[in-house]
Structures are given as structure tokens and as C-alpha cells.
PDB file of C-alpha atoms in Angstrom:
ATOM      1  CA  MET A   1     -19.888   8.083   5.438  1.00  0.00           C
ATOM      2  CA  ALA A   2     -18.036  10.849   7.245  1.00  0.00           C
ATOM      3  CA  ALA A   3     -14.276  10.695   7.726  1.00  0.00           C
ATOM      4  CA  GLU A   4     -12.674  11.680  11.022  1.00  0.00           C
ATOM      5  CA  LEU A   5      -9.088  12.866  11.393  1.00  0.00           C
ATOM      6  CA  VAL A   6      -7.730  10.527  14.086  1.00  0.00           C
ATOM      7  CA  LEU A   7      -4.039  11.476  13.913  1.00  0.00           C
ATOM      8  CA  PRO A   8      -2.774  14.794  12.450  1.00  0.00           C
ATOM      9  CA  VAL A   9       0.536  13.178  11.603  1.00  0.00           C
ATOM     10  CA  GLN A  10       1.292  15.162   8.409  1.00  0.00           C
ATOM     11  CA  ASN A  11       2.983  12.327   6.527  1.00  0.00           C
ATOM     12  CA  ILE A  12       4.817  13.320   3.365  1.00  0.00           C
ATOM     13  CA  VAL A  13       3.824  10.002   1.750  1.00  0.00           C
ATOM     14  CA  GLY A  14       1.972   7.724   4.167  1.00  0.00           C
ATOM     15  CA  GLU A  15       1.616   4.246   2.630  1.00  0.00           C
ATOM     16  CA  SER A  16       1.073   0.500   3.177  1.00  0.00           C
ATOM     17  CA  LEU A  17      -1.403   0.714   6.049  1.00  0.00           C
ATOM     18  CA  ILE A  18      -2.080  -2.576   7.898  1.00  0.00           C
ATOM     19  CA  TRP A  19      -4.046  -3.553  11.008  1.00  0.00           C
ATOM     20  CA  HIS A  20      -2.312  -5.677  13.665  1.00  0.00           C
ATOM     21  CA  ALA A  21      -5.253  -7.329  15.441  1.00  0.00           C
ATOM     22  CA  GLY A  22      -3.134  -8.729  18.274  1.00  0.00           C
ATOM     23  CA  GLU A  23      -1.842  -5.284  19.206  1.00  0.00           C
ATOM     24  CA  LYS A  24      -5.045  -3.427  18.236  1.00  0.00           C
ATOM     25  CA  ALA A  25      -2.775  -1.094  16.323  1.00  0.00           C
ATOM     26  CA  LEU A  26      -2.138   0.249  12.849  1.00  0.00           C
ATOM     27  CA  PHE A  27       1.269   0.154  11.191  1.00  0.00           C
ATOM     28  CA  TRP A  28       2.318   2.051   8.080  1.00  0.00           C
ATOM     29  CA  VAL A  29       5.316   3.716   6.447  1.00  0.00           C
ATOM     30  CA  ASP A  30       6.149   7.245   5.403  1.00  0.00           C
ATOM     31  CA  ILE A  31       8.238   6.688   2.294  1.00  0.00           C
ATOM     32  CA  VAL A  32       9.961  10.066   2.111  1.00  0.00           C
ATOM     33  CA  GLU A  33      10.494  10.589   5.845  1.00  0.00           C
ATOM     34  CA  LYS A  34      12.002   7.069   6.132  1.00  0.00           C
ATOM     35  CA  ARG A  35       9.809   6.070   9.060  1.00  0.00           C
ATOM     36  CA  ILE A  36       7.552   3.298  10.275  1.00  0.00           C
ATOM     37  CA  HIS A  37       4.533   4.409  12.300  1.00  0.00           C
ATOM     38  CA  ARG A  38       2.459   2.547  14.883  1.00  0.00           C
ATOM     39  CA  PHE A  39      -0.816   3.954  16.224  1.00  0.00           C
ATOM     40  CA  GLU A  40      -3.338   2.547  18.700  1.00  0.00           C
ATOM     41  CA  PRO A  41      -6.734   4.126  17.975  1.00  0.00           C
ATOM     42  CA  GLY A  42      -8.048   3.063  21.371  1.00  0.00           C
ATOM     43  CA  SER A  43      -5.351   4.673  23.501  1.00  0.00           C
ATOM     44  CA  GLY A  44      -3.921   7.253  21.117  1.00  0.00           C
ATOM     45  CA  LEU A  45      -0.385   5.869  21.551  1.00  0.00           C
ATOM     46  CA  HIS A  46       1.800   6.762  18.552  1.00  0.00           C
ATOM     47  CA  ASP A  47       5.280   5.309  18.014  1.00  0.00           C
ATOM     48  CA  LEU A  48       7.900   5.979  15.320  1.00  0.00           C
ATOM     49  CA  TRP A  49      10.956   4.084  14.078  1.00  0.00           C
ATOM     50  CA  PRO A  50      13.522   5.338  11.542  1.00  0.00           C
ATOM     51  CA  THR A  51      14.353   3.165   8.538  1.00  0.00           C
ATOM     52  CA  PRO A  52      17.752   2.953   6.790  1.00  0.00           C
ATOM     53  CA  ASP A  53      16.323   3.949   3.400  1.00  0.00           C
ATOM     54  CA  PHE A  54      13.033   5.010   1.823  1.00  0.00           C
ATOM     55  CA  ALA A  55      10.420   2.698   3.354  1.00  0.00           C
ATOM     56  CA  THR A  56       7.874   1.604   0.752  1.00  0.00           C
ATOM     57  CA  SER A  57       5.784  -1.191   2.309  1.00  0.00           C
ATOM     58  CA  ILE A  58       5.253  -3.302   5.403  1.00  0.00           C
ATOM     59  CA  GLY A  59       3.600  -6.649   6.212  1.00  0.00           C
ATOM     60  CA  LEU A  60       3.088  -8.888   9.245  1.00  0.00           C
ATOM     61  CA  HIS A  61       5.355 -11.903   9.857  1.00  0.00           C
ATOM     62  CA  LYS A  62       3.787 -15.085  11.249  1.00  0.00           C
ATOM     63  CA  ASP A  63       6.611 -15.479  13.780  1.00  0.00           C
ATOM     64  CA  GLY A  64       6.327 -11.884  14.986  1.00  0.00           C
ATOM     65  CA  GLY A  65       7.836  -8.730  13.606  1.00  0.00           C
ATOM     66  CA  PHE A  66       7.472  -7.554  10.048  1.00  0.00           C
ATOM     67  CA  ILE A  67       8.634  -7.808   6.468  1.00  0.00           C
ATOM     68  CA  VAL A  68       9.516  -4.377   5.079  1.00  0.00           C
ATOM     69  CA  GLY A  69      10.114  -3.077   1.583  1.00  0.00           C
ATOM     70  CA  LEU A  70      12.796  -0.402   1.348  1.00  0.00           C
ATOM     71  CA  ARG A  71      14.033   1.420  -1.737  1.00  0.00           C
ATOM     72  CA  ARG A  72      15.932  -1.523  -3.226  1.00  0.00           C
ATOM     73  CA  GLU A  73      15.618  -4.424  -0.774  1.00  0.00           C
ATOM     74  CA  VAL A  74      13.109  -6.376   1.266  1.00  0.00           C
ATOM     75  CA  ARG A  75      14.160  -6.810   4.876  1.00  0.00           C
ATOM     76  CA  LEU A  76      12.954  -8.522   8.051  1.00  0.00           C
ATOM     77  CA  TRP A  77      12.460  -6.288  11.085  1.00  0.00           C
ATOM     78  CA  THR A  78      11.358  -6.382  14.685  1.00  0.00           C
ATOM     79  CA  PRO A  79      10.619  -3.046  16.392  1.00  0.00           C
ATOM     80  CA  ASP A  80      13.786  -1.621  17.955  1.00  0.00           C
ATOM     81  CA  GLY A  81      15.835  -4.300  16.160  1.00  0.00           C
ATOM     82  CA  PRO A  82      17.971  -4.270  12.986  1.00  0.00           C
ATOM     83  CA  PHE A  83      16.661  -4.418   9.420  1.00  0.00           C
ATOM     84  CA  GLU A  84      17.970  -7.745   8.099  1.00  0.00           C
ATOM     85  CA  VAL A  85      18.346  -8.074   4.314  1.00  0.00           C
ATOM     86  CA  PHE A  86      16.066 -10.836   2.988  1.00  0.00           C
ATOM     87  CA  ALA A  87      15.708 -10.336  -0.793  1.00  0.00           C
ATOM     88  CA  ALA A  88      16.516  -7.901  -3.621  1.00  0.00           C
ATOM     89  CA  PRO A  89      14.017  -8.246  -6.500  1.00  0.00           C
ATOM     90  CA  GLU A  90      15.926  -6.177  -9.081  1.00  0.00           C
ATOM     91  CA  PRO A  91      19.633  -6.087  -8.201  1.00  0.00           C
ATOM     92  CA  ASP A  92      20.604  -5.041 -11.735  1.00  0.00           C
ATOM     93  CA  ALA A  93      18.130  -2.141 -12.121  1.00  0.00           C
ATOM     94  CA  PRO A  94      19.589   0.677 -10.003  1.00  0.00           C
ATOM     95  CA  ASP A  95      17.247   3.330 -11.419  1.00  0.00           C
ATOM     96  CA  ASN A  96      14.182   1.412 -10.223  1.00  0.00           C
ATOM     97  CA  ARG A  97      12.848   1.299  -6.673  1.00  0.00           C
ATOM     98  CA  LEU A  98      10.301  -0.785  -4.808  1.00  0.00           C
ATOM     99  CA  ASN A  99       6.817   0.618  -4.339  1.00  0.00           C
ATOM    100  CA  GLU A 100       3.732  -1.381  -3.348  1.00  0.00           C
ATOM    101  CA  GLY A 101       4.184  -4.518  -1.235  1.00  0.00           C
ATOM    102  CA  ARG A 102       1.796  -6.856   0.543  1.00  0.00           C
ATOM    103  CA  VAL A 103       1.608 -10.336   2.047  1.00  0.00           C
ATOM    104  CA  ALA A 104      -0.423 -12.741  -0.111  1.00  0.00           C
ATOM    105  CA  PRO A 105      -2.884 -15.364   1.173  1.00  0.00           C
ATOM    106  CA  ASP A 106      -0.288 -18.135   0.698  1.00  0.00           C
ATOM    107  CA  GLY A 107       2.204 -16.378   3.003  1.00  0.00           C
ATOM    108  CA  SER A 108       4.468 -15.025   0.271  1.00  0.00           C
ATOM    109  CA  PHE A 109       5.336 -11.334  -0.013  1.00  0.00           C
ATOM    110  CA  TRP A 110       4.533  -9.559  -3.270  1.00  0.00           C
ATOM    111  CA  VAL A 111       6.329  -6.358  -4.225  1.00  0.00           C
ATOM    112  CA  ALA A 112       6.158  -4.086  -7.246  1.00  0.00           C
ATOM    113  CA  THR A 113       8.896  -1.955  -8.756  1.00  0.00           C
ATOM    114  CA  MET A 114       8.907   1.308 -10.678  1.00  0.00           C
ATOM    115  CA  GLN A 115      11.318   3.819 -12.152  1.00  0.00           C
ATOM    116  CA  THR A 116      12.223   5.913  -9.135  1.00  0.00           C
ATOM    117  CA  ASN A 117      10.411   9.234  -8.766  1.00  0.00           C
ATOM    118  CA  LEU A 118      12.511  10.335  -5.781  1.00  0.00           C
ATOM    119  CA  CYS A 119      15.826  12.157  -5.601  1.00  0.00           C
ATOM    120  CA  PRO A 120      18.165  11.049  -2.790  1.00  0.00           C
ATOM    121  CA  ASP A 121      16.842  13.858  -0.575  1.00  0.00           C
ATOM    122  CA  GLY A 122      13.234  12.758  -1.118  1.00  0.00           C
ATOM    123  CA  SER A 123      12.304  15.546  -3.518  1.00  0.00           C
ATOM    124  CA  PRO A 124      10.364  14.658  -6.696  1.00  0.00           C
ATOM    125  CA  LYS A 125      12.230  13.258  -9.692  1.00  0.00           C
ATOM    126  CA  ALA A 126      10.736  13.164 -13.183  1.00  0.00           C
ATOM    127  CA  MET A 127       9.857   9.740 -14.572  1.00  0.00           C
ATOM    128  CA  THR A 128      10.682   8.898 -18.185  1.00  0.00           C
ATOM    129  CA  ALA A 129       9.582   5.276 -18.585  1.00  0.00           C
ATOM    130  CA  SER A 130       7.065   2.665 -17.450  1.00  0.00           C
ATOM    131  CA  ARG A 131       9.277  -0.255 -16.489  1.00  0.00           C
ATOM    132  CA  GLY A 132       7.927  -1.569 -13.198  1.00  0.00           C
ATOM    133  CA  ALA A 133       7.027  -5.218 -12.576  1.00  0.00           C
ATOM    134  CA  ILE A 134       5.410  -7.337  -9.862  1.00  0.00           C
ATOM    135  CA  TYR A 135       7.423  -9.972  -7.979  1.00  0.00           C
ATOM    136  CA  ARG A 136       6.610 -12.794  -5.587  1.00  0.00           C
ATOM    137  CA  ILE A 137       9.025 -13.586  -2.730  1.00  0.00           C
ATOM    138  CA  ASP A 138       8.412 -16.890  -0.982  1.00  0.00           C
ATOM    139  CA  PRO A 139       9.385 -17.619   2.635  1.00  0.00           C
ATOM    140  CA  SER A 140      12.681 -19.162   1.490  1.00  0.00           C
ATOM    141  CA  GLY A 141      13.677 -15.867  -0.157  1.00  0.00           C
ATOM    142  CA  THR A 142      13.196 -17.077  -3.740  1.00  0.00           C
ATOM    143  CA  VAL A 143      12.155 -14.201  -6.014  1.00  0.00           C
ATOM    144  CA  SER A 144       9.911 -14.786  -9.057  1.00  0.00           C
ATOM    145  CA  ARG A 145       8.813 -12.137 -11.536  1.00  0.00           C
ATOM    146  CA  LEU A 146       5.066 -12.333 -12.230  1.00  0.00           C
ATOM    147  CA  THR A 147       4.527  -9.635 -14.889  1.00  0.00           C
ATOM    148  CA  PRO A 148       6.458  -7.944 -17.706  1.00  0.00           C
ATOM    149  CA  HIS A 149       8.220  -4.650 -16.995  1.00  0.00           C
ATOM    150  CA  GLU A 150       5.236  -2.517 -17.997  1.00  0.00           C
ATOM    151  CA  PHE A 151       3.986  -0.530 -14.981  1.00  0.00           C
ATOM    152  CA  GLY A 152       4.430   3.199 -14.505  1.00  0.00           C
ATOM    153  CA  ILE A 153       3.497   3.460 -10.822  1.00  0.00           C
ATOM    154  CA  PRO A 154       2.137   0.095  -9.592  1.00  0.00           C
ATOM    155  CA  ASN A 155      -0.283   0.326  -6.682  1.00  0.00           C
ATOM    156  CA  THR A 156      -2.926  -1.914  -5.060  1.00  0.00           C
ATOM    157  CA  MET A 157      -2.446  -5.613  -4.297  1.00  0.00           C
ATOM    158  CA  CYS A 158      -5.582  -7.593  -3.442  1.00  0.00           C
ATOM    159  CA  TRP A 159      -6.533 -11.263  -3.807  1.00  0.00           C
ATOM    160  CA  THR A 160     -10.230 -12.084  -4.200  1.00  0.00           C
ATOM    161  CA  ARG A 161     -11.999 -15.195  -2.963  1.00  0.00           C
ATOM    162  CA  ASP A 162     -12.765 -16.284  -6.544  1.00  0.00           C
ATOM    163  CA  GLY A 163      -9.093 -16.483  -7.538  1.00  0.00           C
ATOM    164  CA  ARG A 164      -8.339 -13.079  -9.008  1.00  0.00           C
ATOM    165  CA  PHE A 165      -5.512 -10.656  -8.283  1.00  0.00           C
ATOM    166  CA  LEU A 166      -6.298  -6.929  -8.474  1.00  0.00           C
ATOM    167  CA  THR A 167      -3.679  -4.246  -9.040  1.00  0.00           C
ATOM    168  CA  ALA A 168      -3.410  -0.812 -10.670  1.00  0.00           C
ATOM    169  CA  ASP A 169      -1.210   1.568 -12.613  1.00  0.00           C
ATOM    170  CA  THR A 170      -1.585   5.013 -11.102  1.00  0.00           C
ATOM    171  CA  LEU A 171      -0.219   6.816 -14.164  1.00  0.00           C
ATOM    172  CA  LEU A 172      -2.779   5.224 -16.502  1.00  0.00           C
ATOM    173  CA  ASN A 173      -5.761   5.530 -14.114  1.00  0.00           C
ATOM    174  CA  GLU A 174      -6.479   1.824 -14.614  1.00  0.00           C
ATOM    175  CA  ILE A 175      -7.221  -1.041 -12.218  1.00  0.00           C
ATOM    176  CA  TYR A 176      -6.573  -4.564 -13.524  1.00  0.00           C
ATOM    177  CA  ALA A 177      -7.703  -8.079 -12.750  1.00  0.00           C
ATOM    178  CA  TYR A 178      -5.590 -11.178 -13.372  1.00  0.00           C
ATOM    179  CA  ASP A 179      -6.370 -14.839 -12.974  1.00  0.00           C
ATOM    180  CA  LEU A 180      -4.295 -16.267 -10.117  1.00  0.00           C
ATOM    181  CA  ALA A 181      -2.999 -19.825 -10.532  1.00  0.00           C
ATOM    182  CA  ALA A 182      -4.305 -22.368  -8.022  1.00  0.00           C
ATOM    183  CA  ASP A 183      -0.885 -22.594  -6.382  1.00  0.00           C
ATOM    184  CA  GLY A 184      -0.693 -18.787  -6.046  1.00  0.00           C
ATOM    185  CA  ARG A 185       2.587 -18.609  -7.980  1.00  0.00           C
ATOM    186  CA  SER A 186       1.647 -17.127 -11.362  1.00  0.00           C
ATOM    187  CA  LEU A 187      -0.730 -14.689 -13.068  1.00  0.00           C
ATOM    188  CA  SER A 188      -2.537 -14.781 -16.413  1.00  0.00           C
ATOM    189  CA  GLU A 189      -5.264 -13.074 -18.449  1.00  0.00           C
ATOM    190  CA  LYS A 190      -4.691  -9.432 -17.550  1.00  0.00           C
ATOM    191  CA  ARG A 191      -7.779  -7.309 -18.222  1.00  0.00           C
ATOM    192  CA  ILE A 192      -9.339  -4.003 -17.139  1.00  0.00           C
ATOM    193  CA  PHE A 193     -11.260  -4.149 -13.848  1.00  0.00           C
ATOM    194  CA  HIS A 194     -12.084  -0.423 -13.832  1.00  0.00           C
ATOM    195  CA  ALA A 195     -10.634   2.513 -15.755  1.00  0.00           C
ATOM    196  CA  GLY A 196     -11.197   6.220 -16.185  1.00  0.00           C
ATOM    197  CA  PHE A 197     -12.813   7.132 -12.851  1.00  0.00           C
ATOM    198  CA  SER A 198     -12.684  10.920 -12.949  1.00  0.00           C
ATOM    199  CA  ARG A 199     -11.750  11.584  -9.331  1.00  0.00           C
ATOM    200  CA  GLY A 200      -7.998  11.416  -8.891  1.00  0.00           C
ATOM    201  CA  LEU A 201      -5.912   8.339  -9.669  1.00  0.00           C
ATOM    202  CA  PRO A 202      -5.743   4.851  -8.104  1.00  0.00           C
ATOM    203  CA  ASP A 203      -3.350   4.317  -5.194  1.00  0.00           C
ATOM    204  CA  GLY A 204      -3.547   1.702  -2.419  1.00  0.00           C
ATOM    205  CA  SER A 205      -6.559  -0.524  -1.785  1.00  0.00           C
ATOM    206  CA  CYS A 206      -8.037  -3.163   0.479  1.00  0.00           C
ATOM    207  CA  LEU A 207     -10.858  -5.674   0.137  1.00  0.00           C
ATOM    208  CA  ASP A 208     -13.890  -6.026   2.355  1.00  0.00           C
ATOM    209  CA  ALA A 209     -15.452  -9.376   3.255  1.00  0.00           C
ATOM    210  CA  GLU A 210     -17.792  -9.086   0.239  1.00  0.00           C
ATOM    211  CA  ASP A 211     -14.861  -8.698  -2.197  1.00  0.00           C
ATOM    212  CA  GLY A 212     -15.569  -4.988  -2.614  1.00  0.00           C
ATOM    213  CA  LEU A 213     -12.390  -3.091  -3.527  1.00  0.00           C
ATOM    214  CA  TRP A 214     -11.829   0.108  -1.535  1.00  0.00           C
ATOM    215  CA  ASN A 215      -9.415   2.194  -3.603  1.00  0.00           C
ATOM    216  CA  CYS A 216      -7.716   5.407  -2.453  1.00  0.00           C
ATOM    217  CA  ARG A 217      -7.952   8.136  -5.075  1.00  0.00           C
ATOM    218  CA  VAL A 218      -4.704  10.069  -4.924  1.00  0.00           C
ATOM    219  CA  VAL A 219      -3.761  13.296  -6.785  1.00  0.00           C
ATOM    220  CA  GLY A 220      -6.843  15.277  -5.876  1.00  0.00           C
ATOM    221  CA  GLY A 221      -9.452  12.528  -5.640  1.00  0.00           C
ATOM    222  CA  ALA A 222     -10.247  13.264  -1.961  1.00  0.00           C
ATOM    223  CA  CYS A 223     -12.105   9.982  -1.528  1.00  0.00           C
ATOM    224  CA  VAL A 224     -11.878   6.214  -1.206  1.00  0.00           C
ATOM    225  CA  ALA A 225     -13.963   4.615  -3.954  1.00  0.00           C
ATOM    226  CA  ARG A 226     -15.613   1.230  -3.415  1.00  0.00           C
ATOM    227  CA  PHE A 227     -15.827  -0.910  -6.542  1.00  0.00           C
ATOM    228  CA  ALA A 228     -18.146  -3.924  -6.578  1.00  0.00           C
ATOM    229  CA  PRO A 229     -16.651  -7.368  -7.326  1.00  0.00           C
ATOM    230  CA  GLY A 230     -17.500  -6.877 -10.994  1.00  0.00           C
ATOM    231  CA  GLY A 231     -15.670  -3.552 -11.195  1.00  0.00           C
ATOM    232  CA  GLU A 232     -18.664  -1.192 -11.049  1.00  0.00           C
ATOM    233  CA  LEU A 233     -18.411   1.911  -8.867  1.00  0.00           C
ATOM    234  CA  ALA A 234     -20.620   1.306  -5.818  1.00  0.00           C
ATOM    235  CA  GLN A 235     -19.956   4.272  -3.509  1.00  0.00           C
ATOM    236  CA  ALA A 236     -17.298   6.711  -2.344  1.00  0.00           C
ATOM    237  CA  ALA A 237     -16.180   7.708   1.135  1.00  0.00           C
ATOM    238  CA  GLU A 238     -15.399  11.428   1.141  1.00  0.00           C
ATOM    239  CA  LEU A 239     -12.202  12.645   2.833  1.00  0.00           C
ATOM    240  CA  PRO A 240     -10.950  16.070   3.977  1.00  0.00           C
ATOM    241  CA  ALA A 241      -7.577  15.193   2.407  1.00  0.00           C
ATOM    242  CA  THR A 242      -6.979  15.438  -1.318  1.00  0.00           C
ATOM    243  CA  TRP A 243      -4.306  12.706  -1.620  1.00  0.00           C
ATOM    244  CA  PRO A 244      -5.482   9.530   0.188  1.00  0.00           C
ATOM    245  CA  THR A 245      -2.873   6.836  -0.347  1.00  0.00           C
ATOM    246  CA  SER A 246      -3.594   3.572   1.487  1.00  0.00           C
ATOM    247  CA  CYS A 247      -6.417   1.999   3.479  1.00  0.00           C
ATOM    248  CA  ALA A 248      -7.091  -0.909   5.820  1.00  0.00           C
ATOM    249  CA  PHE A 249     -10.016  -2.167   7.859  1.00  0.00           C
ATOM    250  CA  GLY A 250      -9.415  -2.204  11.590  1.00  0.00           C
ATOM    251  CA  GLY A 251     -11.068  -1.973  14.970  1.00  0.00           C
ATOM    252  CA  GLY A 252     -12.601  -4.770  16.995  1.00  0.00           C
ATOM    253  CA  ASP A 253     -15.026  -5.904  14.285  1.00  0.00           C
ATOM    254  CA  LEU A 254     -12.957  -4.730  11.279  1.00  0.00           C
ATOM    255  CA  SER A 255     -15.677  -2.274  10.223  1.00  0.00           C
ATOM    256  CA  THR A 256     -13.647   0.936  10.480  1.00  0.00           C
ATOM    257  CA  LEU A 257     -11.787   1.932   7.343  1.00  0.00           C
ATOM    258  CA  PHE A 258      -8.540   3.704   8.215  1.00  0.00           C
ATOM    259  CA  VAL A 259      -6.861   5.820   5.539  1.00  0.00           C
ATOM    260  CA  THR A 260      -3.390   7.356   5.198  1.00  0.00           C
ATOM    261  CA  SER A 261      -2.661  10.363   3.027  1.00  0.00           C
ATOM    262  CA  ALA A 262       0.193  12.394   1.537  1.00  0.00           C
ATOM    263  CA  ARG A 263       1.508  15.967   1.328  1.00  0.00           C
ATOM    264  CA  PHE A 264       4.007  15.203  -1.457  1.00  0.00           C
ATOM    265  CA  THR A 265       4.489  18.034  -4.013  1.00  0.00           C
ATOM    266  CA  MET A 266       1.919  20.308  -2.302  1.00  0.00           C
ATOM    267  CA  SER A 267       2.693  24.017  -2.016  1.00  0.00           C
ATOM    268  CA  ALA A 268       3.361  25.718   1.303  1.00  0.00           C
ATOM    269  CA  GLY A 269       0.296  27.881   0.761  1.00  0.00           C
ATOM    270  CA  HIS A 270      -1.966  24.893   0.232  1.00  0.00           C
ATOM    271  CA  LEU A 271      -0.596  23.104   3.295  1.00  0.00           C
ATOM    272  CA  ALA A 272      -1.010  26.195   5.469  1.00  0.00           C
ATOM    273  CA  ALA A 273      -4.672  26.360   4.465  1.00  0.00           C
ATOM    274  CA  ASN A 274      -5.142  22.558   4.673  1.00  0.00           C
ATOM    275  CA  PRO A 275      -3.083  21.235   7.609  1.00  0.00           C
ATOM    276  CA  GLN A 276      -5.000  17.950   7.604  1.00  0.00           C
ATOM    277  CA  GLU A 277      -3.172  16.822   4.447  1.00  0.00           C
ATOM    278  CA  GLY A 278      -0.972  13.840   5.270  1.00  0.00           C
ATOM    279  CA  GLY A 279      -3.141  12.824   8.230  1.00  0.00           C
ATOM    280  CA  LEU A 280      -4.587   9.477   9.281  1.00  0.00           C
ATOM    281  CA  PHE A 281      -8.374   9.205   8.942  1.00  0.00           C
ATOM    282  CA  ALA A 282     -11.122   6.819  10.028  1.00  0.00           C
ATOM    283  CA  VAL A 283     -14.422   6.085   8.279  1.00  0.00           C
ATOM    284  CA  ASP A 284     -17.205   3.996   9.858  1.00  0.00           C
ATOM    285  CA  THR A 285     -18.615   1.626   7.234  1.00  0.00           C
ATOM    286  CA  SER A 286     -21.496  -0.827   6.927  1.00  0.00           C
ATOM    287  CA  VAL A 287     -19.204  -3.686   5.866  1.00  0.00           C
ATOM    288  CA  ARG A 288     -16.374  -5.612   7.476  1.00  0.00           C
ATOM    289  CA  GLY A 289     -12.853  -6.103   6.315  1.00  0.00           C
ATOM    290  CA  LEU A 290     -10.555  -9.123   6.300  1.00  0.00           C
ATOM    291  CA  PRO A 291      -7.675 -10.055   8.615  1.00  0.00           C
ATOM    292  CA  GLU A 292      -4.187  -9.278   7.358  1.00  0.00           C
ATOM    293  CA  ASN A 293      -2.217 -12.134   5.830  1.00  0.00           C
ATOM    294  CA  ARG A 294       1.089 -13.057   7.489  1.00  0.00           C
ATOM    295  CA  PHE A 295       4.380 -13.781   5.813  1.00  0.00           C
ATOM    296  CA  GLY A 296       5.930 -17.215   6.275  1.00  0.00           C
TER     297      GLY A 296
END
């Protein structure tokens, strides 16, 4: 599977890639540049919107527009409109920030927190503790904590057809499976899904229609690894970018895997020799993905 650079956008930290089937367009955020991106692969149209703070995640809203995770708050947003405050998962933890966020099958929005690794200007900040947690925000705005405060850098949010929730801790190089309650409101029985893969560390993921987990391998992994439903490594899609961050299936039949990447912490010399870092890539696959869930 060969990857093609489809947009040399040079994101600092491209994240939270989703496919909007109605618009035949991809949406994602650049955390550090405080931007939301929209790209139509068919026409090449590329739009940008500034965000009022670090933008960490984005999801589709069933009534149109989007739900967006910022540094400390979750907000509702329509392109060219205001960012309306909707929920604040950790109002009493100012040294934490939001990271991963995704709409669940039941229409709730799940977000994860972490000790912030960003200075106010977007430069790296050293982390000293693993104190992130995962939260569920229902359409009424009610926030429920689903896990203890135990994650270093939480990434990946996927819900399998057999009732499991998959997530990861980037710092530990571990992907976990939980049992998801029938009502979608609680998690139990945390266990290892896959750990120790030697290429990079786990970042964002998506599921295909066969419950295969496609996981971006950040920090030098230069690939998206596909893990079978049981957690075994099945294959890897090679990328000409060393820090892939997030992926989503798109295109008319949902068989193209699109991948964002990052340039965060890379030296000027490396970036001069590797200008594709931070780009948006496409990989033709032999499987199909799943439609995005919608909040509400």
C-alpha cells in the first residue's frame, strides 16, 4: 500500500481527522496552530478557520456544524460562526488540557485529558505526571468520568461491533480494550489489546468495517499499523512522514485511508530535508471504513 501526499499542508500537529460524507470533505484540527482545516480531495479546495484556543478534536453534529474540543472546553461551532461553550470536563484542573475527542455510536462526545505538554506559545512543555482521564459528554451537556486519572497521553477512541472500547496511552506504547456497558455509559475490565510494537508510539486510530484497528504510529513510526480484532498485527501502511497522527476512511466507497501528520519538535534541518512532514496523505486499501458518528 503506497501513500500519496495529497496536501502539503505542513501541520505542526494535525489531529482528529474525520470524513464528512455529505460534503465529500475531510475536517481536522492543527492543535498548535489553532486552526480547523477542511479539504475536498475531489476538487482540491482547502479552507481554514482560526480557533480561540488550542484545538484538540472535532466531531460532526447531527443538526449540522461540529462539536470541537479546545484546550479546556468543548464547544459547538458552525463554520464562520462563533465557538459556543458547551461543557468543561475538568474545570478544577488548570494544568490539564483536552486531547483526543470523538463522537461515540450513541451520539455522545468522548474526550480525554492529559497534563498539558504545551506552553502558551505552543512550544513543548515537559510532562511530570500521568493524570489524564476519559470523559463522556451527553447531548444535554452532562459530563461523566469513565476512567481513573491514569493516562499520560491518551489517544485513540474506537468502539467495536462486539461491545468493546479501544484506546491507548502514547507514553506507555500500549493499546487497551475495555468492555462497554450496553447503554454506552460506562467502561469495565481494562486489559491490553496490543503493546510493545517497535515502530513509534500509538496515536490516533480508526476502525474498518471488519473491526480492524488502523493505528497511526507517531514519534518515528512512519506507518499506520492495522491490528486484527484480536489485537494481532496484520499489516502496516508505509508513509513518507515519520509522525503520522490521525486517520480516517473517506472517499465515495470509504476505502481510502487519509492520514494527518505532525512536525512538532522536529529540527529545522530535518524539516528542510523532509518538507512532507506535517502533510495530509492518502492510502488506497482493500477494506472499507465506517461512517462517522454524529453528536446529538
